[in-house]
């Protein structure tokens, strides 16, 4: 447990995020100086260390203590109420204190946000060179040169796709299928075992189609540019069920300007030749087949009911069905895996030659079974995730795949990132547009979140979220309310 002492809550979230970047699974106790003054001496022994942040109009004083001894301290000068100028300086100072204390450098330095490429995107818009942007990441955040170059390369790759859409006239569609064959150890999504809902699938699809028709009507004068069906595992539905949803999209929406239709086929144990042929016949242009690892022992450990042979079979069937844009997902940092297991996975995938490869750093989410069983698996979670990501980058480059998509999540192992690589010209348009918040994303299905942009002279000034019920039964029961929520969201934006 860590004790955070502060006399103002202005930067509590930033301080928590910075501490969690180094100590991802440790509880943080927050107190004020007056509260700490009343602590009994023995109470301090419960904490790994105490970090104190005291603010006044002229400066902030930072102090890191362990067992009553001040180990590190720092001062930041200026008015702390000016968040725009102060926040990055404070986070950098905290980062350096914790880096000294732990003797660790984090690859992203003091950056903790979900979208580290946003800095590069904004700098490119101002005419900055790649070298200037890399230097800025390094100087302002202590980010490593490798990560700074990665963020800048991704921003450069995204630039042409972002510039090809108009936030006023274009939009994306996300369709959520919240069912899976089983729930994986690391999964935090609201995904339901398909066997528990077989009697309700037709009712869910009926509600989903009603919502899709409503979204199509709202956007009847706009251009649908990308569709993404995810979950869950969409292919946990049978071929007829899945096909009826895709047919609804094709018949209800104007898809004359559609540039991409992705279906997250996901788990190989849910993929059949019949489903693949149906997807191809119905105009799906991109699919994902997600092994996560090619090591059989790990697959069993994380609760995936398929084998490496199933992955190869699904990939071969997809090729026979005619798919020429296939993504594969892997996870770095899975329990029991080291860089050697990652190398084996990459060797196996090299033979399958996917057009895209997405590597996720293991994130231990609050709602995941892995979080509840953390003590059981903590000794098996390797801390060389950054080395694994570097290996993936090298192997992706060797395969002719370039980074095009980058984001981060809370509680990622090593405070790292998720990266999408693809062959040039086969980038996932939906991934880029939703991550960079370039157009509206209308979302249908239980747990789906619509994102509506407000713009001013072509620049996004606000993003509003319109959420559907996560619970499948509630979603079906309250489908009319889900439609009204979208109406209200669109109407609210028109009034601003």
Tab-separated table of C-alpha atoms in Angstrom, residues 78-450:
chain	number	residue	atom	x	y	z
A	78	UNK	CA	4.492	28.620	-10.702
A	79	UNK	CA	0.782	28.909	-9.995
A	80	UNK	CA	-0.573	25.361	-9.786
A	81	UNK	CA	-4.101	26.558	-10.638
A	82	UNK	CA	-2.942	27.063	-14.234
A	83	UNK	CA	-3.397	23.405	-15.239
A	84	UNK	CA	-2.440	23.909	-18.867
A	85	UNK	CA	1.059	25.087	-17.961
A	86	UNK	CA	1.530	23.189	-14.725
A	87	UNK	CA	0.233	19.659	-15.245
A	88	UNK	CA	3.014	18.268	-17.439
A	89	UNK	CA	5.717	19.807	-15.235
A	90	UNK	CA	4.185	18.227	-12.140
A	91	UNK	CA	3.812	14.797	-13.732
A	92	UNK	CA	7.385	14.906	-15.008
A	93	UNK	CA	8.697	15.790	-11.534
A	94	UNK	CA	6.695	12.950	-9.951
A	95	UNK	CA	7.890	10.579	-12.663
A	96	UNK	CA	11.521	11.447	-11.974
A	97	UNK	CA	11.089	10.966	-8.215
A	98	UNK	CA	9.535	7.539	-8.736
A	99	UNK	CA	12.102	6.634	-11.379
A	100	UNK	CA	14.898	7.440	-8.923
A	101	UNK	CA	13.160	5.485	-6.174
A	102	UNK	CA	12.516	2.371	-8.272
A	103	UNK	CA	15.664	2.626	-10.418
A	104	UNK	CA	13.377	2.150	-13.432
A	105	UNK	CA	12.757	4.208	-16.535
A	106	UNK	CA	9.353	3.849	-18.164
A	107	UNK	CA	9.432	3.828	-21.986
A	108	UNK	CA	6.722	6.505	-22.202
A	109	UNK	CA	8.153	8.567	-19.350
A	110	UNK	CA	5.494	10.713	-17.672
A	111	UNK	CA	2.906	10.162	-20.431
A	112	UNK	CA	-0.094	8.283	-19.053
A	113	UNK	CA	-2.879	9.101	-21.525
A	114	UNK	CA	-4.710	6.719	-23.828
A	115	UNK	CA	-3.651	8.479	-27.035
A	116	UNK	CA	0.074	9.359	-27.037
A	117	UNK	CA	-0.063	9.971	-30.798
A	118	UNK	CA	-2.315	13.003	-30.271
A	119	UNK	CA	0.758	15.110	-29.449
A	120	UNK	CA	2.435	14.152	-32.718
A	121	UNK	CA	-0.763	14.684	-34.717
A	122	UNK	CA	-1.139	18.217	-33.368
A	123	UNK	CA	2.544	18.977	-33.952
A	124	UNK	CA	2.347	17.783	-37.558
A	125	UNK	CA	-0.627	20.104	-38.097
A	126	UNK	CA	1.603	22.972	-36.963
A	127	UNK	CA	4.279	22.028	-39.484
A	128	UNK	CA	6.767	20.447	-37.086
A	129	UNK	CA	9.296	17.964	-38.489
A	130	UNK	CA	9.611	14.374	-37.306
A	131	UNK	CA	12.904	15.201	-35.584
A	132	UNK	CA	11.350	18.144	-33.730
A	133	UNK	CA	8.425	16.008	-32.569
A	134	UNK	CA	10.660	13.187	-31.327
A	135	UNK	CA	12.777	15.706	-29.406
A	136	UNK	CA	9.620	17.186	-27.861
A	137	UNK	CA	8.433	13.797	-26.549
A	138	UNK	CA	11.871	13.139	-25.113
A	139	UNK	CA	12.384	16.568	-23.531
A	140	UNK	CA	8.853	17.205	-22.230
A	141	UNK	CA	7.919	13.713	-21.033
A	142	UNK	CA	11.216	11.776	-20.749
A	143	UNK	CA	9.769	9.363	-23.328
A	144	UNK	CA	12.331	7.064	-24.914
A	145	UNK	CA	13.496	7.814	-28.437
A	146	UNK	CA	12.030	4.469	-29.567
A	147	UNK	CA	8.530	5.300	-28.283
A	148	UNK	CA	8.726	8.896	-29.538
A	149	UNK	CA	9.589	7.649	-33.021
A	150	UNK	CA	6.799	5.052	-32.867
A	151	UNK	CA	4.179	7.666	-31.940
A	152	UNK	CA	5.395	9.992	-34.685
A	153	UNK	CA	5.483	7.239	-37.312
A	154	UNK	CA	1.913	6.245	-36.439
A	155	UNK	CA	0.737	9.867	-36.607
A	156	UNK	CA	2.327	10.243	-40.037
A	157	UNK	CA	0.623	7.046	-41.222
A	158	UNK	CA	-2.765	8.163	-39.875
A	159	UNK	CA	-2.546	11.620	-41.408
A	160	UNK	CA	-3.712	10.757	-44.932
A	161	UNK	CA	-6.654	8.671	-43.703
A	162	UNK	CA	-7.797	11.342	-41.238
A	163	UNK	CA	-7.558	13.999	-43.943
A	164	UNK	CA	-9.648	11.851	-46.309
A	165	UNK	CA	-12.808	12.113	-44.168
A	166	UNK	CA	-15.146	14.963	-43.281
A	167	UNK	CA	-16.530	14.968	-39.702
A	168	UNK	CA	-19.685	16.734	-40.881
A	169	UNK	CA	-20.652	14.265	-43.598
A	170	UNK	CA	-18.916	10.971	-42.755
A	171	UNK	CA	-19.442	8.469	-39.946
A	172	UNK	CA	-18.576	4.947	-38.798
A	173	UNK	CA	-20.779	2.138	-37.509
A	174	UNK	CA	-19.912	-0.266	-34.688
A	175	UNK	CA	-22.015	-3.379	-34.037
A	176	UNK	CA	-21.589	-5.218	-30.742
A	177	UNK	CA	-22.212	-8.948	-30.411
A	178	UNK	CA	-21.740	-9.516	-26.666
A	179	UNK	CA	-21.481	-13.307	-26.733
A	180	UNK	CA	-18.472	-15.629	-26.504
A	181	UNK	CA	-17.931	-19.397	-26.380
A	182	UNK	CA	-16.259	-18.879	-22.961
A	183	UNK	CA	-14.768	-15.909	-21.103
A	184	UNK	CA	-10.978	-15.557	-21.236
A	185	UNK	CA	-8.924	-15.012	-18.082
A	186	UNK	CA	-7.871	-11.467	-19.035
A	187	UNK	CA	-11.183	-10.269	-20.529
A	188	UNK	CA	-12.985	-7.350	-18.875
A	189	UNK	CA	-15.695	-6.822	-21.496
A	190	UNK	CA	-19.365	-7.458	-20.781
A	191	UNK	CA	-19.340	-10.731	-22.728
A	192	UNK	CA	-21.838	-13.492	-22.053
A	193	UNK	CA	-21.433	-17.269	-22.608
A	194	UNK	CA	-23.385	-18.056	-25.755
A	195	UNK	CA	-24.776	-21.274	-24.231
A	196	UNK	CA	-26.579	-19.255	-21.536
A	197	UNK	CA	-28.343	-17.063	-24.103
A	198	UNK	CA	-29.190	-19.439	-26.954
A	199	UNK	CA	-32.956	-19.033	-26.298
A	200	UNK	CA	-32.650	-15.233	-26.481
A	201	UNK	CA	-30.426	-14.802	-29.538
A	202	UNK	CA	-33.335	-14.168	-31.910
A	203	UNK	CA	-34.734	-11.506	-29.548
A	204	UNK	CA	-31.323	-9.847	-29.292
A	205	UNK	CA	-30.936	-9.775	-33.064
A	206	UNK	CA	-34.431	-8.280	-33.441
A	207	UNK	CA	-33.553	-5.463	-31.015
A	208	UNK	CA	-30.203	-4.951	-32.711
A	209	UNK	CA	-31.831	-4.651	-36.140
A	210	UNK	CA	-34.294	-2.126	-34.756
A	211	UNK	CA	-31.389	-0.029	-33.516
A	212	UNK	CA	-29.496	-0.374	-36.805
A	213	UNK	CA	-32.531	0.834	-38.735
A	214	UNK	CA	-32.798	3.824	-36.409
A	215	UNK	CA	-29.115	4.702	-36.868
A	216	UNK	CA	-29.501	4.455	-40.645
A	217	UNK	CA	-32.455	6.845	-40.512
A	218	UNK	CA	-30.583	9.380	-38.359
A	219	UNK	CA	-27.713	9.340	-40.857
A	220	UNK	CA	-29.776	9.082	-44.055
A	221	UNK	CA	-28.009	12.096	-45.591
A	222	UNK	CA	-24.488	11.134	-44.534
A	223	UNK	CA	-21.731	8.801	-45.758
A	224	UNK	CA	-21.007	5.525	-43.987
A	225	UNK	CA	-17.246	4.954	-44.444
A	226	UNK	CA	-16.440	1.991	-42.168
A	227	UNK	CA	-18.297	-0.786	-40.353
A	228	UNK	CA	-16.798	-2.799	-37.496
A	229	UNK	CA	-18.541	-5.757	-35.904
A	230	UNK	CA	-16.936	-6.758	-32.613
A	231	UNK	CA	-17.807	-8.014	-29.190
A	232	UNK	CA	-17.578	-10.503	-27.628
A	233	UNK	CA	-17.136	-12.903	-30.485
A	234	UNK	CA	-19.486	-12.233	-33.424
A	235	UNK	CA	-18.796	-15.692	-34.862
A	236	UNK	CA	-20.215	-17.286	-31.716
A	237	UNK	CA	-23.517	-16.775	-33.584
A	238	UNK	CA	-24.351	-19.337	-36.239
A	239	UNK	CA	-23.997	-18.510	-39.912
A	240	UNK	CA	-27.681	-17.702	-40.431
A	241	UNK	CA	-27.875	-15.415	-37.393
A	242	UNK	CA	-24.686	-13.566	-38.253
A	243	UNK	CA	-25.661	-13.312	-41.904
A	244	UNK	CA	-29.034	-11.776	-41.078
A	245	UNK	CA	-27.340	-8.905	-39.202
A	246	UNK	CA	-24.951	-8.211	-42.060
A	247	UNK	CA	-27.820	-8.332	-44.546
A	248	UNK	CA	-29.659	-5.788	-42.399
A	249	UNK	CA	-26.684	-3.431	-42.697
A	250	UNK	CA	-26.467	-3.899	-46.449
A	251	UNK	CA	-30.199	-3.352	-46.988
A	252	UNK	CA	-30.726	-0.514	-44.485
A	253	UNK	CA	-27.661	1.697	-44.931
A	254	UNK	CA	-26.350	3.485	-47.986
A	255	UNK	CA	-23.056	1.633	-48.427
A	256	UNK	CA	-22.131	3.142	-51.792
A	257	UNK	CA	-19.142	4.956	-50.208
A	258	UNK	CA	-18.254	2.234	-47.701
A	259	UNK	CA	-14.476	1.745	-47.633
A	260	UNK	CA	-14.213	-1.121	-45.142
A	261	UNK	CA	-16.338	-3.786	-43.452
A	262	UNK	CA	-14.559	-5.617	-40.622
A	263	UNK	CA	-15.836	-8.588	-38.647
A	264	UNK	CA	-13.956	-9.658	-35.536
A	265	UNK	CA	-14.082	-13.398	-36.196
A	266	UNK	CA	-11.879	-13.733	-33.140
A	267	UNK	CA	-11.744	-17.172	-31.584
A	268	UNK	CA	-10.787	-19.960	-33.983
A	269	UNK	CA	-13.087	-22.391	-32.140
A	270	UNK	CA	-16.047	-20.290	-33.329
A	271	UNK	CA	-14.940	-20.016	-36.971
A	272	UNK	CA	-16.268	-22.419	-39.600
A	273	UNK	CA	-15.809	-22.566	-43.347
A	274	UNK	CA	-19.540	-21.915	-43.770
A	275	UNK	CA	-19.337	-18.672	-41.755
A	276	UNK	CA	-16.254	-17.486	-43.630
A	277	UNK	CA	-17.877	-18.087	-47.010
A	278	UNK	CA	-21.016	-16.262	-45.833
A	279	UNK	CA	-18.950	-13.260	-44.651
A	280	UNK	CA	-17.095	-13.052	-47.937
A	281	UNK	CA	-20.285	-13.400	-49.979
A	282	UNK	CA	-21.890	-10.550	-48.005
A	283	UNK	CA	-19.165	-8.017	-48.667
A	284	UNK	CA	-17.027	-8.247	-45.528
A	285	UNK	CA	-13.587	-6.987	-46.569
A	286	UNK	CA	-11.505	-7.528	-43.432
A	287	UNK	CA	-11.589	-10.111	-40.650
A	288	UNK	CA	-9.657	-10.775	-37.471
A	289	UNK	CA	-8.534	-14.226	-36.369
A	290	UNK	CA	-7.052	-13.871	-32.911
A	291	UNK	CA	-4.702	-16.511	-31.525
A	292	UNK	CA	-3.364	-14.296	-28.647
A	293	UNK	CA	-0.549	-16.854	-28.404
A	294	UNK	CA	0.554	-19.946	-30.307
A	295	UNK	CA	1.604	-21.753	-27.125
A	296	UNK	CA	-0.843	-24.525	-26.215
A	297	UNK	CA	-0.116	-24.421	-22.469
A	298	UNK	CA	-0.870	-20.697	-22.310
A	299	UNK	CA	-4.088	-21.098	-24.307
A	300	UNK	CA	-5.345	-23.589	-21.725
A	301	UNK	CA	-4.257	-21.344	-18.856
A	302	UNK	CA	-6.128	-18.287	-20.155
A	303	UNK	CA	-9.315	-20.238	-20.843
A	304	UNK	CA	-9.333	-20.368	-24.633
A	305	UNK	CA	-10.864	-23.617	-25.841
A	306	UNK	CA	-8.814	-23.938	-29.008
A	307	UNK	CA	-5.391	-25.152	-30.063
A	308	UNK	CA	-2.642	-23.721	-32.283
A	309	UNK	CA	-3.801	-26.209	-34.922
A	310	UNK	CA	-7.279	-24.640	-34.839
A	311	UNK	CA	-5.723	-21.245	-35.550
A	312	UNK	CA	-3.899	-22.571	-38.595
A	313	UNK	CA	-7.040	-24.325	-39.808
A	314	UNK	CA	-9.131	-21.146	-39.487
A	315	UNK	CA	-6.494	-19.126	-41.322
A	316	UNK	CA	-6.311	-21.629	-44.176
A	317	UNK	CA	-10.109	-21.707	-44.461
A	318	UNK	CA	-10.204	-17.897	-44.574
A	319	UNK	CA	-7.697	-17.866	-47.419
A	320	UNK	CA	-9.747	-20.442	-49.308
A	321	UNK	CA	-12.839	-18.267	-48.800
A	322	UNK	CA	-10.979	-15.447	-50.556
A	323	UNK	CA	-10.000	-13.104	-47.707
A	324	UNK	CA	-6.956	-11.000	-48.525
A	325	UNK	CA	-6.990	-8.684	-45.515
A	326	UNK	CA	-6.699	-10.676	-42.296
A	327	UNK	CA	-5.592	-9.342	-38.934
A	328	UNK	CA	-4.255	-11.472	-36.091
A	329	UNK	CA	-4.138	-10.347	-32.439
A	330	UNK	CA	-1.505	-11.409	-29.921
A	331	UNK	CA	-0.933	-10.423	-26.279
A	332	UNK	CA	2.452	-9.617	-24.756
A	333	UNK	CA	2.888	-10.439	-21.082
A	334	UNK	CA	0.471	-13.355	-20.686
A	335	UNK	CA	0.959	-15.412	-17.492
A	336	UNK	CA	3.851	-17.834	-17.853
A	337	UNK	CA	5.169	-16.330	-21.085
A	338	UNK	CA	8.612	-14.839	-21.625
A	339	UNK	CA	10.272	-13.433	-24.704
A	340	UNK	CA	10.995	-17.006	-25.815
A	341	UNK	CA	7.278	-17.862	-25.989
A	342	UNK	CA	6.674	-14.617	-27.862
A	343	UNK	CA	9.402	-15.530	-30.334
A	344	UNK	CA	7.785	-18.912	-30.916
A	345	UNK	CA	4.383	-17.281	-31.502
A	346	UNK	CA	5.893	-14.872	-34.034
A	347	UNK	CA	7.672	-17.729	-35.827
A	348	UNK	CA	4.361	-19.564	-36.179
A	349	UNK	CA	2.497	-16.474	-37.386
A	350	UNK	CA	5.195	-15.667	-39.934
A	351	UNK	CA	4.194	-18.810	-41.830
A	352	UNK	CA	0.533	-17.695	-41.817
A	353	UNK	CA	1.479	-14.237	-43.171
A	354	UNK	CA	-1.438	-12.076	-41.954
A	355	UNK	CA	-1.847	-8.682	-43.617
A	356	UNK	CA	-2.159	-7.073	-40.180
A	357	UNK	CA	-0.782	-7.891	-36.751
A	358	UNK	CA	-2.023	-6.248	-33.559
A	359	UNK	CA	-0.036	-6.681	-30.357
A	360	UNK	CA	-1.714	-5.895	-27.041
A	361	UNK	CA	0.198	-5.429	-23.804
A	362	UNK	CA	-1.516	-7.380	-21.040
A	363	UNK	CA	-3.856	-5.083	-19.107
A	364	UNK	CA	-5.114	-6.332	-15.752
A	365	UNK	CA	-8.586	-4.821	-15.686
A	366	UNK	CA	-10.758	-4.548	-12.575
A	367	UNK	CA	-13.569	-6.653	-14.104
A	368	UNK	CA	-11.298	-9.422	-15.408
A	369	UNK	CA	-10.952	-12.836	-13.768
A	370	UNK	CA	-7.197	-12.260	-13.845
A	371	UNK	CA	-7.613	-9.341	-11.443
A	372	UNK	CA	-9.631	-11.458	-9.017
A	373	UNK	CA	-7.013	-14.225	-9.245
A	374	UNK	CA	-4.008	-11.900	-9.362
A	375	UNK	CA	-2.263	-13.481	-6.372
A	376	UNK	CA	-2.475	-16.845	-8.137
A	377	UNK	CA	-0.848	-15.588	-11.341
A	378	UNK	CA	1.297	-12.626	-10.244
A	379	UNK	CA	4.451	-14.748	-10.053
A	380	UNK	CA	3.922	-15.876	-13.650
A	381	UNK	CA	3.535	-12.418	-15.181
A	382	UNK	CA	6.810	-11.492	-16.844
A	383	UNK	CA	8.070	-7.934	-16.664
A	384	UNK	CA	9.939	-8.032	-19.987
A	385	UNK	CA	6.877	-6.926	-21.935
A	386	UNK	CA	8.756	-4.009	-23.495
A	387	UNK	CA	11.342	-6.421	-24.900
A	388	UNK	CA	8.494	-8.472	-26.354
A	389	UNK	CA	7.050	-5.370	-28.021
A	390	UNK	CA	10.455	-4.504	-29.473
A	391	UNK	CA	10.719	-8.023	-30.861
A	392	UNK	CA	7.242	-7.732	-32.417
A	393	UNK	CA	8.242	-4.418	-34.029
A	394	UNK	CA	11.342	-5.985	-35.588
A	395	UNK	CA	9.471	-9.027	-36.862
A	396	UNK	CA	6.637	-6.884	-38.212
A	397	UNK	CA	9.119	-4.760	-40.146
A	398	UNK	CA	10.727	-7.912	-41.535
A	399	UNK	CA	7.281	-9.049	-42.743
A	400	UNK	CA	6.640	-5.710	-44.460
A	401	UNK	CA	4.144	-4.503	-41.848
A	402	UNK	CA	4.202	-0.869	-40.697
A	403	UNK	CA	2.768	0.644	-37.480
A	404	UNK	CA	-0.479	2.516	-38.166
A	405	UNK	CA	-2.464	2.413	-34.921
A	406	UNK	CA	-1.475	2.978	-31.304
A	407	UNK	CA	-3.296	3.361	-28.022
A	408	UNK	CA	-2.835	2.670	-24.349
A	409	UNK	CA	-5.041	1.395	-21.532
A	410	UNK	CA	-5.036	1.655	-17.770
A	411	UNK	CA	-3.188	-1.082	-15.877
A	412	UNK	CA	-1.140	-2.215	-18.871
A	413	UNK	CA	1.911	-4.258	-17.913
A	414	UNK	CA	4.958	-1.972	-17.863
A	415	UNK	CA	2.856	1.126	-18.673
A	416	UNK	CA	3.196	0.163	-22.321
A	417	UNK	CA	0.960	0.233	-25.404
A	418	UNK	CA	-1.068	-1.651	-27.994
A	419	UNK	CA	0.132	-1.344	-31.593
A	420	UNK	CA	-1.433	-2.278	-34.901
A	421	UNK	CA	0.842	-3.125	-37.843
A	422	UNK	CA	-0.306	-3.636	-41.410
A	423	UNK	CA	0.849	-3.868	-44.968
A	424	UNK	CA	0.754	-0.422	-46.617
A	425	UNK	CA	-2.739	0.329	-47.890
A	426	UNK	CA	-4.409	-2.293	-45.681
A	427	UNK	CA	-4.661	-0.269	-42.474
A	428	UNK	CA	-7.917	-0.643	-40.527
A	429	UNK	CA	-9.692	2.630	-41.297
A	430	UNK	CA	-12.179	2.184	-38.448
A	431	UNK	CA	-9.405	1.777	-35.862
A	432	UNK	CA	-7.739	5.015	-36.924
A	433	UNK	CA	-10.930	7.065	-37.128
A	434	UNK	CA	-12.286	6.020	-33.742
A	435	UNK	CA	-8.954	6.352	-31.947
A	436	UNK	CA	-8.246	9.802	-33.357
A	437	UNK	CA	-11.890	10.858	-32.935
A	438	UNK	CA	-12.103	11.987	-36.549
A	439	UNK	CA	-15.782	11.225	-37.287
A	440	UNK	CA	-18.912	10.205	-35.396
A	441	UNK	CA	-19.131	6.541	-34.456
A	442	UNK	CA	-22.687	5.275	-34.074
A	443	UNK	CA	-22.761	2.063	-32.054
A	444	UNK	CA	-25.464	-0.597	-31.834
A	445	UNK	CA	-25.886	-3.467	-29.406
A	446	UNK	CA	-25.660	-4.137	-25.685
A	447	UNK	CA	-22.768	-2.248	-24.115
A	448	UNK	CA	-22.052	-0.276	-27.287
A	449	UNK	CA	-20.998	3.364	-26.951
A	450	UNK	CA	-21.824	5.991	-29.587
